[in-house]
PDB file of C-alpha atoms in Angstrom:
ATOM      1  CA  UNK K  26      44.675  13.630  23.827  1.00 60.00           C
ATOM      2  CA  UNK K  27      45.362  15.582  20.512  1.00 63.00           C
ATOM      3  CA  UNK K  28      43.577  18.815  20.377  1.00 67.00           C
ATOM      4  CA  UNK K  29      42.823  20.781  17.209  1.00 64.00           C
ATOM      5  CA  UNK K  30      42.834  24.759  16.884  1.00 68.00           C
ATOM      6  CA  UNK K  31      40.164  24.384  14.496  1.00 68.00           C
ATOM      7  CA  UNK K  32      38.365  21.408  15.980  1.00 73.00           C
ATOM      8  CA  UNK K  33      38.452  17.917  14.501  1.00 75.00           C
ATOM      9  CA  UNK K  34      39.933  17.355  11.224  1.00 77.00           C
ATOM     10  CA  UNK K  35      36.649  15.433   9.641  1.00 81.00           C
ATOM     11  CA  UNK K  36      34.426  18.706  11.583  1.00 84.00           C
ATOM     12  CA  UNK K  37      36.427  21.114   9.429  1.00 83.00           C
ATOM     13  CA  UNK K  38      36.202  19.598   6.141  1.00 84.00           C
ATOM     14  CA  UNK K  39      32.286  18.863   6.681  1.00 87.00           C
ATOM     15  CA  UNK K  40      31.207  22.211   7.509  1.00 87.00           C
ATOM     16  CA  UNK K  41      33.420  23.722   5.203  1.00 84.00           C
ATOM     17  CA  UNK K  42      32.040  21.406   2.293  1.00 85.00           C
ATOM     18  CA  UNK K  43      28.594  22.285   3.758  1.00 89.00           C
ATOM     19  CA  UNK K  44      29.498  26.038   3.635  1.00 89.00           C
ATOM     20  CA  UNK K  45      30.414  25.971  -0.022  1.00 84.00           C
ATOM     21  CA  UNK K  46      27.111  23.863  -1.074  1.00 86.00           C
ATOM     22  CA  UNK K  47      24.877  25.936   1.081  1.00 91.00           C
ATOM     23  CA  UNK K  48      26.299  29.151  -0.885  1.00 90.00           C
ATOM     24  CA  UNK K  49      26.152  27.586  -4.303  1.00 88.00           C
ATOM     25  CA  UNK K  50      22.341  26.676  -3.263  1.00 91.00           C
ATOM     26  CA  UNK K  51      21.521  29.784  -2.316  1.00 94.00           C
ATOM     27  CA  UNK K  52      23.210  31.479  -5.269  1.00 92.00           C
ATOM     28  CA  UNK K  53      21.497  29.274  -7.820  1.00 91.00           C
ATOM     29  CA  UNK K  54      18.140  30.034  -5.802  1.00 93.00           C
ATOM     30  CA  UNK K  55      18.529  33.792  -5.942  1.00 94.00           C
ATOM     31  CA  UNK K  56      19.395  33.484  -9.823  1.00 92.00           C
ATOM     32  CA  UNK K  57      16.429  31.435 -10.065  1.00 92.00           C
ATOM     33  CA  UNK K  58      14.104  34.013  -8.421  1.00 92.00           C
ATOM     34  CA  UNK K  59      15.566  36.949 -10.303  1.00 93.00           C
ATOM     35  CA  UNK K  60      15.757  35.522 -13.835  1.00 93.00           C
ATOM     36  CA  UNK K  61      12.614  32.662 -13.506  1.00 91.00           C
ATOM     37  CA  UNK K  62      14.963  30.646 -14.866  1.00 90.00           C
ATOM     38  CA  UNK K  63      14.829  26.572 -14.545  1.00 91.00           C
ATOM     39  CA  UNK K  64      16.020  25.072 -11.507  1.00 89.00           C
ATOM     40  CA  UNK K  65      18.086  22.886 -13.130  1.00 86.00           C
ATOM     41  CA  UNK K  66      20.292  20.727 -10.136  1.00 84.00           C
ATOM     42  CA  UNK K  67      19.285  22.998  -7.155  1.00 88.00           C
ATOM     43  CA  UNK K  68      16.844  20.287  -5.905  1.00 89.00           C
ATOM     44  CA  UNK K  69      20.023  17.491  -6.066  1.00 86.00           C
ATOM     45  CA  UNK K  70      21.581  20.198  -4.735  1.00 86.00           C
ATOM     46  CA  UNK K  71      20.078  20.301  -2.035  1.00 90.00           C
ATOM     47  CA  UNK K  72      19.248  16.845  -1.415  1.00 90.00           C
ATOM     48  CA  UNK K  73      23.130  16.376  -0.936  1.00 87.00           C
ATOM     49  CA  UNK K  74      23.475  19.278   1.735  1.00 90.00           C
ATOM     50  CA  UNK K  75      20.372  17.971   3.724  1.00 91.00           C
ATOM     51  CA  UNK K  76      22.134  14.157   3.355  1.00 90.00           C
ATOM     52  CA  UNK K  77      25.484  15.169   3.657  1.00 88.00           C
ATOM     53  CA  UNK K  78      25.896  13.693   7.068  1.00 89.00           C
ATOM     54  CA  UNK K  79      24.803  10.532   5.419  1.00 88.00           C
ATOM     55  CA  UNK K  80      28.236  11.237   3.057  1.00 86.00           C
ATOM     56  CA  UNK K  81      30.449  11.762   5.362  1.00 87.00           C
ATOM     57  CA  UNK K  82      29.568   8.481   7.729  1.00 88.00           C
ATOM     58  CA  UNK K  83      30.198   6.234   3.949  1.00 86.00           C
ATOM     59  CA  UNK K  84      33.280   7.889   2.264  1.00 86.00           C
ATOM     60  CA  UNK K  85      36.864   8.551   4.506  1.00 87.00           C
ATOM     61  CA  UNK K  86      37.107  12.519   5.449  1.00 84.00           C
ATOM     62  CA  UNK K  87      40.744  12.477   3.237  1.00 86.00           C
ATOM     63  CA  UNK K  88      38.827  11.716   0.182  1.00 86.00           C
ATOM     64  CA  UNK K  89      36.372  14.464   0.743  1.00 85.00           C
ATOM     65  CA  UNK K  90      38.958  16.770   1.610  1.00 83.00           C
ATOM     66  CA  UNK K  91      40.544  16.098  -1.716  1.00 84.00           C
ATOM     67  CA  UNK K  92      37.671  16.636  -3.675  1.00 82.00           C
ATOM     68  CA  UNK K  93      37.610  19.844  -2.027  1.00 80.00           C
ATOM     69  CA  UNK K  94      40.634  20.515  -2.869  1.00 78.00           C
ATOM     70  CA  UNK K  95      40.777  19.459  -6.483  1.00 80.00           C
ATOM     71  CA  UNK K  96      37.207  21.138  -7.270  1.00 77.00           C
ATOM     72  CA  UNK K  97      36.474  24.290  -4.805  1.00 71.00           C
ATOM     73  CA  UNK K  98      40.264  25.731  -5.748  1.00 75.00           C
ATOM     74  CA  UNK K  99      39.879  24.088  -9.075  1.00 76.00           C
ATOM     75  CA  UNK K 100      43.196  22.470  -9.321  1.00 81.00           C
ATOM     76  CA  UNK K 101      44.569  20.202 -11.713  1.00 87.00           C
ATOM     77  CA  UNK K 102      45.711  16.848 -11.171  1.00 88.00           C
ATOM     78  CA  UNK K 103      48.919  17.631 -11.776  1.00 89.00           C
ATOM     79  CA  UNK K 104      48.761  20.460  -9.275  1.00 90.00           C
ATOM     80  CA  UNK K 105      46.930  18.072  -6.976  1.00 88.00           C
ATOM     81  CA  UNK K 106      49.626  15.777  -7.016  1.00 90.00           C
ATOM     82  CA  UNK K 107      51.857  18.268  -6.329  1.00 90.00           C
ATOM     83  CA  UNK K 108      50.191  19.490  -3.290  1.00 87.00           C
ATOM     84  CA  UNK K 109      49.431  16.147  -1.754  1.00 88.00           C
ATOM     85  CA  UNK K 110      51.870  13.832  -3.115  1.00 92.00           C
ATOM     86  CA  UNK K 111      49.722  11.379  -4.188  1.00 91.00           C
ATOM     87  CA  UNK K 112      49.865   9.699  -7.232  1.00 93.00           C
ATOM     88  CA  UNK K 113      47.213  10.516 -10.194  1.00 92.00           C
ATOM     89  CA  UNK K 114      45.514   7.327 -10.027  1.00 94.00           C
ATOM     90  CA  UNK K 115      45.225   7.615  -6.308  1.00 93.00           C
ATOM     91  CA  UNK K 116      43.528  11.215  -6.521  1.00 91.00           C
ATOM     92  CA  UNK K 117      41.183  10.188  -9.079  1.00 91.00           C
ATOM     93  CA  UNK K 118      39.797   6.774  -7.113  1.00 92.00           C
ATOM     94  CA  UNK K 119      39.498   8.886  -3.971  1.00 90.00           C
ATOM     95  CA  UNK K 120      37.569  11.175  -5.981  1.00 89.00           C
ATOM     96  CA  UNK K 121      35.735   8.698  -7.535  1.00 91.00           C
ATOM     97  CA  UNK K 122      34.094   7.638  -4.367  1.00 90.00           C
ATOM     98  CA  UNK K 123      32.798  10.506  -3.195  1.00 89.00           C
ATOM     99  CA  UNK K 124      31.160  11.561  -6.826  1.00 89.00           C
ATOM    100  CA  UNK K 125      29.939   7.852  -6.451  1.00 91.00           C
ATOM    101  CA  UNK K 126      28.027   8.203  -3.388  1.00 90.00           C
ATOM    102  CA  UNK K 127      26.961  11.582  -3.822  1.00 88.00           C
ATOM    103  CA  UNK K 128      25.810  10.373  -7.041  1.00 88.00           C
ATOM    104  CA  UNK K 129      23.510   7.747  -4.745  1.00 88.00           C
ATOM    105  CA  UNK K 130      22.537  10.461  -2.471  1.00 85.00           C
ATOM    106  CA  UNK K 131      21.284  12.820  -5.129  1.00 82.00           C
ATOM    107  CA  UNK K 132      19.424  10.000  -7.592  1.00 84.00           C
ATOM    108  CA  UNK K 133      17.053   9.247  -4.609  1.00 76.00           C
ATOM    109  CA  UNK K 134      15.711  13.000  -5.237  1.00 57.00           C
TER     110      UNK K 134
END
């Protein structure tokens, strides 16, 4: 049995992903009420953190985790690359297919 001090690799990435959308939603939402501004994507927004089960159970947890990497640190690809040791092409495709499906998530808002 392999045990994991933080719990289960595809668990950490999930709730940390979750974590950053639920404060980005509830930043945009507090801008929102103080400024009565538009609420421009908060409603895809959230869409994709009440569906992001349905993410996670359609695109591999190392994809995800790289997005997370290459867009919540905001690396390059060239620093990606050199964190990972995968090959540009291989970053962007695993990207690729979690935008894609979030991209399905979100358009059924």
């Amino acid at each position: 049995m392999v045990r994991y001090y933080w719990g289960r690799p595809q668990d950490v990435v999930k709730w940390y992903l979750r974590g950053m959308l639920y404060l980005s939603a509830q930043s945009r939402q507090s801008y929102i009420e103080k400024t009565g501004a538009d609420p421009g994507n908060l409603p895809r927004l959230l869409k994709l953190l009440d569906n992001l089960d349905e993410l996670f159970d359609s695109v591999d947890t190392d994809s995800i985790a790289l997005l997370c990497l290459r867009y919540v640190e905001l690396l390059s690809i060239a620093e990606t690359t050199k964190r990972t040791g995968l090959s540009a092409y291989q970053i962007t495709t695993k990207i690729g297919k979690v935008m894609k499906k979030a991209k399905e998530i979100i358009s059924k808002v």
